[in-house]
Every structure is written in C-alpha cells, then in structure tokens.
Amino acid sequence: MPEPEDSATLYGQLLESARRLSFDLRDCEAGTGTDTDRHGMTPEWSPLYGTPMWIRMSEPERRRLTRREVSHFLGVAIWLEVALQIVLLRRNHSVDPTRADVKFLFNECADENMHSLMFVGAIEQLGERYSPLDRVMLLMGWVFRTFAWNEVAYGIVLAGEEVFDVMQRDWSIDERVAPAVRRSSYVHVVEESRHMSFARQKMRDHLREVSRVRRYVSAVLIAVGAHIIAKGLVNKAIYRDLGLDWRAAKLDIDRNEHHRMMFRRATAPLVEFLDREGLLNGVARTIYRKSNLL
Ligand SMILES: [Fe+2]
Ligand SMILES: [Fe+2]
C-alpha cells in the first residue's frame, strides 16, 4: 500500500531525527560493576508501594524488592521489543526497502535491539537476573507474533511503549534509583518518542480504510494486548523468590489504590489517543477498566 504524502513526510522527518539524536548504547551496556545499594526504580511505581506489606519492610528490603521488580519490568520490555520486530519485519519482508516508512522501521529495529542489550546490562548491573514470564504471556506472545495485523500490532506495541514512557520518565530523574536504570531510562524515553509517533501515524494510515467492524475488533484486541502487558508486569515468581507470601502480596496489590492510580497515569496518553482514533468502544473500555487502566 503506497503511503499518503503527509505520512511519507513524517516518516522522513522521524528518520532525520534518528540520525540527529541517537545514542551509542554499547556504552550503557558495557557495565561498571554491580550496584545493589539503590532502588531499581522509583519506589512509587512498585505495585506494593504503600501497602501493609510495604510498610512492614525495612528500607533495604524495599530496595531489594524494587530491583527485583524492575528487572522483571525490563524483561517484559525486552519481550515486547523482540515481538515487535518479529511482527513488523515479517509484514515488511519483500516490500520496497527504499520507502521512508520501511527505512524508519529498519532504524526502529536497530534501536530496539540496542535497547534490549541496554536493559540486559541494567539487570546485570543491579545484580539481578531475568525472570521467566508466566504461561499466559508466553502463549499470548505467540498469538501476537503469529496473527496480529497492522493496526493491532502497532496498537499493542504503542500500549507497551506508552506505559514504559511514563514510568521511565520518573526513573530517569530519580536520585534514589540505580544509575544503570536512570541512564537506560533516559535513553529509552528519548529514542522511543520517535517510535510512538511512528506507531500512531501507522495506525492512522491503516485505519483510514478499514470497515467499522474491523475497527471494532481491532480496538478490542488492542485492549486485550494492553491488559496482558499490564497484568504481566506483576509476576508471582518474583515475590516468591524474595520469600514473600504471594497470596498476601496479591491481596495487597489488588487493594492498592495508589498502584491503580499510577497505572491510570501511565496509560492516560494512550487512552486519549485511542479515544481520538475511535478505538475506545464499550468492550474495550470494560477491558481497560478491568485492568485498572481507565
Ligand atoms: Fe525500545
Ligand atoms: Fe520502541
């Protein structure tokens, strides 16, 4: 499908911005030993923040918790970055590689690979490890990689990017957070802003010609994807690893109004965009409410 002229211009501008403002991420990935004295992320982003379980913890225990949690969050980010590449490269195999949007996609994939390496470096510098994802995420990852079509693929990718954007803006400037996470968050926020513009424009381009039924179905599938990402950020294995009672932790997280408020904040820009593009129908709204994103 040829791109409309205004879209081609935007893709060209994004590519130009990538040329002007990109980081040498190998510097972030190289590592400078481990840092186990600080928080892994802004503590207010911990799903347990402010709960009875949090209050009972000592300060070092809270720092240990946020380091473990952020390592999992970054693992989810890597999972999304790899899935994005599989879906989008597959869809663009054999198309004209000189098209501005395809050139930008190549650039985006290069960014994402370096982000994944950078996040692995941050996990290692926190003295942490990767937590395997639960079965639902693995299954949904396969469904997404195999079946997601244009606006659904970009919509789910955008949902993940928007949530991380809001969280990482806080982490990047928080002195309580380990430098490896601060630095990688800063780089990610800068480079992802182009990806989000690209995803939004791609969605607009694809939605221009779709039927109302397809728009409805796509909106619901994007909501399901966002729901799975949001739920997947809380992984019982990490709480058990820390010797915490998972059932008590889950109860505290489910009742935590602060956690709900933070996630609503994280998805506010996404919800605004989806609403503007007619992707917030009744079923989608119910799903976003169920996952505390609305
Ligand atoms: Fe990324
Ligand atoms: Fe991205």
mmCIF file of C-alpha atoms and ligand atoms in Angstrom:
data_model
loop_
_atom_site.group_PDB
_atom_site.id
_atom_site.type_symbol
_atom_site.label_atom_id
_atom_site.label_comp_id
_atom_site.label_asym_id
_atom_site.label_seq_id
_atom_site.Cartn_x
_atom_site.Cartn_y
_atom_site.Cartn_z
ATOM 1 C CA MET A 1 0.000 0.000 0.000
ATOM 2 C CA PRO A 2 1.589 3.336 -1.005
ATOM 3 C CA GLU A 3 1.859 5.838 1.847
ATOM 4 C CA PRO A 4 -0.117 9.097 1.679
ATOM 5 C CA GLU A 5 2.179 12.056 1.088
ATOM 6 C CA ASP A 6 1.820 13.586 4.587
ATOM 7 C CA SER A 7 2.715 10.233 6.163
ATOM 8 C CA ALA A 8 5.786 9.853 3.940
ATOM 9 C CA THR A 9 6.909 13.323 5.056
ATOM 10 C CA LEU A 10 6.504 12.410 8.709
ATOM 11 C CA TYR A 11 8.426 9.140 8.270
ATOM 12 C CA GLY A 12 11.223 11.097 6.585
ATOM 13 C CA GLN A 13 11.294 13.552 9.499
ATOM 14 C CA LEU A 14 11.442 10.723 12.027
ATOM 15 C CA LEU A 15 14.353 9.169 10.175
ATOM 16 C CA GLU A 16 16.129 12.513 10.169
ATOM 17 C CA SER A 17 15.524 12.841 13.918
ATOM 18 C CA ALA A 18 17.016 9.353 14.389
ATOM 19 C CA ARG A 19 20.127 10.484 12.502
ATOM 20 C CA ARG A 20 20.494 13.574 14.661
ATOM 21 C CA LEU A 21 19.621 12.138 18.059
ATOM 22 C CA SER A 22 20.637 8.552 18.781
ATOM 23 C CA PHE A 23 22.884 7.133 21.478
ATOM 24 C CA ASP A 24 25.789 4.753 21.379
ATOM 25 C CA LEU A 25 24.093 2.204 23.553
ATOM 26 C CA ARG A 26 27.119 -0.051 23.843
ATOM 27 C CA ASP A 27 28.324 2.438 26.455
ATOM 28 C CA CYS A 28 25.266 1.703 28.591
ATOM 29 C CA GLU A 29 25.565 -1.996 28.051
ATOM 30 C CA ALA A 30 29.258 -2.201 28.911
ATOM 31 C CA GLY A 31 28.566 -2.095 32.653
ATOM 32 C CA THR A 32 30.530 -0.712 35.567
ATOM 33 C CA GLY A 33 30.128 -3.433 38.173
ATOM 34 C CA THR A 34 27.037 -4.068 40.236
ATOM 35 C CA ASP A 35 25.060 -1.517 42.191
ATOM 36 C CA THR A 36 22.910 -3.104 44.846
ATOM 37 C CA ASP A 37 22.520 -0.144 47.193
ATOM 38 C CA ARG A 38 19.800 1.813 45.463
ATOM 39 C CA HIS A 39 16.262 1.308 44.329
ATOM 40 C CA GLY A 40 15.757 -0.443 40.994
ATOM 41 C CA MET A 41 13.044 2.044 40.078
ATOM 42 C CA THR A 42 11.131 4.906 41.613
ATOM 43 C CA PRO A 43 9.596 3.129 44.628
ATOM 44 C CA GLU A 44 6.193 4.713 43.990
ATOM 45 C CA TRP A 45 5.997 2.507 40.854
ATOM 46 C CA SER A 46 6.223 -0.690 42.905
ATOM 47 C CA PRO A 47 2.827 -2.423 42.828
ATOM 48 C CA LEU A 48 3.286 -2.972 46.588
ATOM 49 C CA TYR A 49 4.115 0.660 47.385
ATOM 50 C CA GLY A 50 2.280 1.930 50.465
ATOM 51 C CA THR A 51 0.545 -1.393 51.225
ATOM 52 C CA PRO A 52 0.662 -3.065 54.680
ATOM 53 C CA MET A 53 3.353 -5.423 53.326
ATOM 54 C CA TRP A 54 5.434 -2.456 52.117
ATOM 55 C CA ILE A 55 5.072 -0.691 55.465
ATOM 56 C CA ARG A 56 6.352 -3.758 57.321
ATOM 57 C CA MET A 57 9.507 -3.908 55.139
ATOM 58 C CA SER A 58 12.814 -2.330 56.097
ATOM 59 C CA GLU A 59 14.329 0.197 53.680
ATOM 60 C CA PRO A 60 16.947 -2.313 52.362
ATOM 61 C CA GLU A 61 14.140 -4.847 51.773
ATOM 62 C CA ARG A 62 12.189 -2.271 49.776
ATOM 63 C CA ARG A 63 15.254 -1.502 47.657
ATOM 64 C CA ARG A 64 15.766 -5.214 47.075
ATOM 65 C CA LEU A 65 12.099 -5.504 46.041
ATOM 66 C CA THR A 66 12.223 -2.659 43.510
ATOM 67 C CA ARG A 67 15.450 -4.031 41.995
ATOM 68 C CA ARG A 68 13.764 -7.388 41.504
ATOM 69 C CA GLU A 69 10.568 -5.796 40.185
ATOM 70 C CA VAL A 70 12.332 -3.524 37.721
ATOM 71 C CA SER A 71 14.365 -6.439 36.384
ATOM 72 C CA HIS A 72 11.079 -8.128 35.590
ATOM 73 C CA PHE A 73 9.608 -4.944 34.083
ATOM 74 C CA LEU A 74 12.673 -4.662 31.833
ATOM 75 C CA GLY A 75 12.300 -8.342 30.908
ATOM 76 C CA VAL A 76 8.748 -7.547 29.752
ATOM 77 C CA ALA A 77 10.109 -4.563 27.796
ATOM 78 C CA ILE A 78 12.611 -6.830 26.009
ATOM 79 C CA TRP A 79 9.859 -9.360 25.301
ATOM 80 C CA LEU A 80 7.821 -6.570 23.677
ATOM 81 C CA GLU A 81 10.763 -5.238 21.683
ATOM 82 C CA VAL A 82 11.547 -8.644 20.215
ATOM 83 C CA ALA A 83 7.876 -9.385 19.460
ATOM 84 C CA LEU A 84 7.522 -6.031 17.715
ATOM 85 C CA GLN A 85 10.411 -6.828 15.421
ATOM 86 C CA ILE A 86 9.108 -10.272 14.537
ATOM 87 C CA VAL A 87 5.666 -8.917 13.635
ATOM 88 C CA LEU A 88 6.779 -5.803 11.776
ATOM 89 C CA LEU A 89 9.711 -7.301 9.900
ATOM 90 C CA ARG A 90 7.545 -10.208 8.788
ATOM 91 C CA ARG A 91 4.930 -7.775 7.482
ATOM 92 C CA ASN A 92 7.576 -5.775 5.628
ATOM 93 C CA HIS A 93 9.556 -8.603 4.129
ATOM 94 C CA SER A 94 9.718 -8.171 0.330
ATOM 95 C CA VAL A 95 8.328 -4.623 0.285
ATOM 96 C CA ASP A 96 10.221 -1.725 -1.298
ATOM 97 C CA PRO A 97 13.059 -1.054 1.198
ATOM 98 C CA THR A 98 13.604 2.484 -0.098
ATOM 99 C CA ARG A 99 10.199 3.608 1.197
ATOM 100 C CA ALA A 100 10.555 6.132 4.034
ATOM 101 C CA ASP A 101 8.424 4.087 6.445
ATOM 102 C CA VAL A 102 10.405 0.906 5.752
ATOM 103 C CA LYS A 103 13.685 2.742 6.251
ATOM 104 C CA PHE A 104 12.366 4.064 9.547
ATOM 105 C CA LEU A 105 11.288 0.574 10.546
ATOM 106 C CA PHE A 106 14.832 -0.712 9.954
ATOM 107 C CA ASN A 107 16.069 2.092 12.158
ATOM 108 C CA GLU A 108 13.479 1.275 14.811
ATOM 109 C CA CYS A 109 14.526 -2.381 14.856
ATOM 110 C CA ALA A 110 18.163 -1.341 15.257
ATOM 111 C CA ASP A 111 17.095 0.853 18.213
ATOM 112 C CA GLU A 112 15.104 -1.975 19.777
ATOM 113 C CA ASN A 113 17.965 -4.448 19.623
ATOM 114 C CA MET A 114 20.253 -1.986 21.346
ATOM 115 C CA HIS A 115 17.547 -1.223 23.941
ATOM 116 C CA SER A 116 17.268 -4.920 24.725
ATOM 117 C CA LEU A 117 21.038 -5.145 25.207
ATOM 118 C CA MET A 118 20.951 -1.994 27.317
ATOM 119 C CA PHE A 119 18.196 -3.418 29.558
ATOM 120 C CA VAL A 120 20.080 -6.694 29.959
ATOM 121 C CA GLY A 121 23.083 -4.579 31.033
ATOM 122 C CA ALA A 122 20.915 -2.741 33.586
ATOM 123 C CA ILE A 123 19.558 -6.017 35.007
ATOM 124 C CA GLU A 124 23.108 -7.315 35.398
ATOM 125 C CA GLN A 125 24.324 -4.099 36.992
ATOM 126 C CA LEU A 126 21.523 -4.365 39.539
ATOM 127 C CA GLY A 127 22.905 -7.799 40.423
ATOM 128 C CA GLU A 128 19.610 -9.317 39.297
ATOM 129 C CA ARG A 129 18.520 -11.885 36.758
ATOM 130 C CA TYR A 130 15.814 -12.365 34.157
ATOM 131 C CA SER A 131 12.538 -13.754 35.492
ATOM 132 C CA PRO A 132 10.840 -16.170 33.080
ATOM 133 C CA LEU A 133 7.418 -14.912 32.021
ATOM 134 C CA ASP A 134 4.290 -16.760 33.033
ATOM 135 C CA ARG A 135 2.455 -19.107 30.681
ATOM 136 C CA VAL A 136 -0.302 -16.672 29.733
ATOM 137 C CA MET A 137 2.268 -14.166 28.490
ATOM 138 C CA LEU A 138 4.186 -16.799 26.581
ATOM 139 C CA LEU A 139 1.005 -18.010 24.890
ATOM 140 C CA MET A 140 -0.210 -14.501 24.097
ATOM 141 C CA GLY A 141 3.244 -13.626 22.782
ATOM 142 C CA TRP A 142 2.934 -16.448 20.290
ATOM 143 C CA VAL A 143 -0.584 -15.363 19.270
ATOM 144 C CA PHE A 144 0.607 -11.778 18.840
ATOM 145 C CA ARG A 145 3.728 -12.718 16.845
ATOM 146 C CA THR A 146 1.745 -15.041 14.600
ATOM 147 C CA PHE A 147 -1.568 -13.298 13.987
ATOM 148 C CA ALA A 148 -1.502 -9.582 14.848
ATOM 149 C CA TRP A 149 -2.380 -7.446 11.838
ATOM 150 C CA ASN A 150 -1.363 -3.888 11.068
ATOM 151 C CA GLU A 151 -3.245 -1.589 13.441
ATOM 152 C CA VAL A 152 -3.465 -4.283 16.128
ATOM 153 C CA ALA A 153 0.306 -4.864 16.032
ATOM 154 C CA TYR A 154 1.087 -1.137 16.170
ATOM 155 C CA GLY A 155 -1.618 -0.577 18.823
ATOM 156 C CA ILE A 156 -0.265 -3.211 21.205
ATOM 157 C CA VAL A 157 3.303 -2.044 20.607
ATOM 158 C CA LEU A 158 2.191 1.521 21.308
ATOM 159 C CA ALA A 159 0.444 0.450 24.533
ATOM 160 C CA GLY A 160 3.708 -1.030 25.834
ATOM 161 C CA GLU A 161 5.753 1.964 24.692
ATOM 162 C CA GLU A 162 3.386 4.497 26.294
ATOM 163 C CA VAL A 163 3.351 2.719 29.662
ATOM 164 C CA PHE A 164 7.153 2.462 29.763
ATOM 165 C CA ASP A 165 7.482 6.076 28.628
ATOM 166 C CA VAL A 166 5.556 7.415 31.629
ATOM 167 C CA MET A 167 7.338 5.134 34.128
ATOM 168 C CA GLN A 168 10.807 5.712 32.730
ATOM 169 C CA ARG A 169 10.435 9.497 32.741
ATOM 170 C CA ASP A 170 10.186 9.193 36.540
ATOM 171 C CA TRP A 171 13.007 6.639 36.870
ATOM 172 C CA SER A 172 15.385 8.685 34.712
ATOM 173 C CA ILE A 173 15.430 11.657 37.101
ATOM 174 C CA ASP A 174 15.093 9.888 40.464
ATOM 175 C CA GLU A 175 18.264 10.045 42.579
ATOM 176 C CA ARG A 176 17.089 7.076 44.649
ATOM 177 C CA VAL A 177 17.324 4.861 41.534
ATOM 178 C CA ALA A 178 20.472 2.953 40.448
ATOM 179 C CA PRO A 179 22.420 4.860 37.748
ATOM 180 C CA ALA A 180 22.159 1.986 35.216
ATOM 181 C CA VAL A 181 18.357 2.250 35.309
ATOM 182 C CA ARG A 182 18.375 6.050 35.307
ATOM 183 C CA ARG A 183 20.632 6.223 32.259
ATOM 184 C CA SER A 184 18.873 3.476 30.273
ATOM 185 C CA SER A 185 15.502 5.073 31.067
ATOM 186 C CA TYR A 186 16.670 8.443 29.779
ATOM 187 C CA VAL A 187 17.982 6.945 26.515
ATOM 188 C CA HIS A 188 14.802 4.930 26.098
ATOM 189 C CA VAL A 189 12.462 7.877 26.650
ATOM 190 C CA VAL A 190 14.326 9.936 24.022
ATOM 191 C CA GLU A 191 14.506 7.211 21.373
ATOM 192 C CA GLU A 192 11.019 5.826 21.961
ATOM 193 C CA SER A 193 9.332 9.155 21.346
ATOM 194 C CA ARG A 194 10.018 8.623 17.608
ATOM 195 C CA HIS A 195 8.720 5.064 17.777
ATOM 196 C CA MET A 196 5.482 6.253 19.344
ATOM 197 C CA SER A 197 4.980 8.919 16.657
ATOM 198 C CA PHE A 198 5.643 6.231 14.038
ATOM 199 C CA ALA A 199 3.166 3.778 15.596
ATOM 200 C CA ARG A 200 0.454 6.449 15.899
ATOM 201 C CA GLN A 201 0.870 7.502 12.267
ATOM 202 C CA LYS A 202 0.949 3.894 11.059
ATOM 203 C CA MET A 203 -2.290 3.234 12.924
ATOM 204 C CA ARG A 204 -3.928 6.302 11.370
ATOM 205 C CA ASP A 205 -2.779 5.160 7.909
ATOM 206 C CA HIS A 206 -4.144 1.649 8.366
ATOM 207 C CA LEU A 207 -7.410 2.745 9.983
ATOM 208 C CA ARG A 208 -8.192 5.169 7.169
ATOM 209 C CA GLU A 209 -9.618 2.409 5.005
ATOM 210 C CA VAL A 210 -10.932 -0.226 7.390
ATOM 211 C CA SER A 211 -14.576 -1.136 7.923
ATOM 212 C CA ARG A 212 -16.407 -0.317 11.174
ATOM 213 C CA VAL A 213 -16.461 -3.987 12.108
ATOM 214 C CA ARG A 214 -12.724 -4.342 11.696
ATOM 215 C CA ARG A 215 -12.116 -1.133 13.673
ATOM 216 C CA TYR A 216 -14.294 -2.540 16.462
ATOM 217 C CA VAL A 217 -12.472 -5.883 16.546
ATOM 218 C CA SER A 218 -9.053 -4.204 16.366
ATOM 219 C CA ALA A 219 -9.965 -1.891 19.268
ATOM 220 C CA VAL A 220 -10.922 -4.885 21.426
ATOM 221 C CA LEU A 221 -7.734 -6.790 20.548
ATOM 222 C CA ILE A 222 -5.559 -3.773 21.359
ATOM 223 C CA ALA A 223 -7.312 -3.559 24.748
ATOM 224 C CA VAL A 224 -6.650 -7.274 25.358
ATOM 225 C CA GLY A 225 -2.975 -6.746 24.487
ATOM 226 C CA ALA A 226 -2.693 -3.753 26.841
ATOM 227 C CA HIS A 227 -4.428 -5.757 29.582
ATOM 228 C CA ILE A 228 -1.962 -8.643 29.213
ATOM 229 C CA ILE A 229 1.034 -6.296 29.331
ATOM 230 C CA ALA A 230 -0.284 -4.503 32.447
ATOM 231 C CA LYS A 231 -1.128 -7.754 34.247
ATOM 232 C CA GLY A 232 2.146 -9.350 33.137
ATOM 233 C CA LEU A 233 4.150 -6.715 34.983
ATOM 234 C CA VAL A 234 3.089 -8.354 38.248
ATOM 235 C CA ASN A 235 4.709 -11.799 38.316
ATOM 236 C CA LYS A 236 4.190 -14.038 41.334
ATOM 237 C CA ALA A 237 7.582 -15.713 40.833
ATOM 238 C CA ILE A 238 9.471 -12.559 41.786
ATOM 239 C CA TYR A 239 7.584 -12.138 45.078
ATOM 240 C CA ARG A 240 8.084 -15.795 45.941
ATOM 241 C CA ASP A 241 11.799 -15.513 45.101
ATOM 242 C CA LEU A 242 12.039 -12.758 47.699
ATOM 243 C CA GLY A 243 10.451 -15.010 50.300
ATOM 244 C CA LEU A 244 7.182 -13.038 50.346
ATOM 245 C CA ASP A 245 3.797 -14.670 50.800
ATOM 246 C CA TRP A 246 2.365 -14.349 47.279
ATOM 247 C CA ARG A 247 -1.284 -14.584 48.346
ATOM 248 C CA ALA A 248 -0.864 -11.790 50.866
ATOM 249 C CA ALA A 249 1.131 -9.745 48.329
ATOM 250 C CA LYS A 250 -1.539 -10.230 45.664
ATOM 251 C CA LEU A 251 -4.270 -9.199 48.065
ATOM 252 C CA ASP A 252 -2.319 -6.050 48.953
ATOM 253 C CA ILE A 253 -1.660 -5.239 45.278
ATOM 254 C CA ASP A 254 -5.307 -5.795 44.313
ATOM 255 C CA ARG A 255 -6.437 -3.405 47.059
ATOM 256 C CA ASN A 256 -3.731 -0.834 46.358
ATOM 257 C CA GLU A 257 -5.457 2.329 45.133
ATOM 258 C CA HIS A 258 -2.049 4.017 44.709
ATOM 259 C CA HIS A 259 -0.952 1.292 42.253
ATOM 260 C CA ARG A 260 -4.183 1.725 40.277
ATOM 261 C CA MET A 261 -3.703 5.471 40.168
ATOM 262 C CA MET A 262 -0.108 5.112 38.880
ATOM 263 C CA PHE A 263 -1.186 2.766 36.083
ATOM 264 C CA ARG A 264 -4.053 5.007 35.079
ATOM 265 C CA ARG A 265 -1.497 7.790 34.861
ATOM 266 C CA ALA A 266 0.772 5.580 32.744
ATOM 267 C CA THR A 267 -1.967 4.859 30.223
ATOM 268 C CA ALA A 268 -3.626 8.273 30.123
ATOM 269 C CA PRO A 269 -1.833 9.381 26.892
ATOM 270 C CA LEU A 270 -2.620 6.039 25.219
ATOM 271 C CA VAL A 271 -6.295 6.182 26.193
ATOM 272 C CA GLU A 272 -6.543 9.755 24.893
ATOM 273 C CA PHE A 273 -5.075 8.696 21.545
ATOM 274 C CA LEU A 274 -7.308 5.619 21.243
ATOM 275 C CA ASP A 275 -10.367 7.718 22.020
ATOM 276 C CA ARG A 276 -9.434 10.223 19.297
ATOM 277 C CA GLU A 277 -8.994 7.428 16.756
ATOM 278 C CA GLY A 278 -12.303 5.738 17.564
ATOM 279 C CA LEU A 279 -10.639 2.754 19.259
ATOM 280 C CA LEU A 280 -12.326 3.016 22.627
ATOM 281 C CA ASN A 281 -15.630 1.185 22.204
ATOM 282 C CA GLY A 282 -17.726 -0.269 25.041
ATOM 283 C CA VAL A 283 -15.971 -3.653 25.185
ATOM 284 C CA ALA A 284 -12.510 -2.057 25.035
ATOM 285 C CA ARG A 285 -13.469 0.342 27.857
ATOM 286 C CA THR A 286 -14.606 -2.571 30.028
ATOM 287 C CA ILE A 287 -11.270 -4.329 29.467
ATOM 288 C CA TYR A 288 -9.264 -1.170 30.281
ATOM 289 C CA ARG A 289 -11.338 -0.714 33.456
ATOM 290 C CA LYS A 290 -10.764 -4.343 34.461
ATOM 291 C CA SER A 291 -7.027 -3.888 34.165
ATOM 292 C CA ASN A 292 -7.204 -0.544 36.038
ATOM 293 C CA LEU A 293 -6.008 1.359 33.008
ATOM 294 C CA LEU A 294 -9.112 3.555 32.831
HETATM 295 FE FE FE B 1 12.710 0.193 22.979
HETATM 296 FE FE FE B 2 10.100 1.106 20.538
#
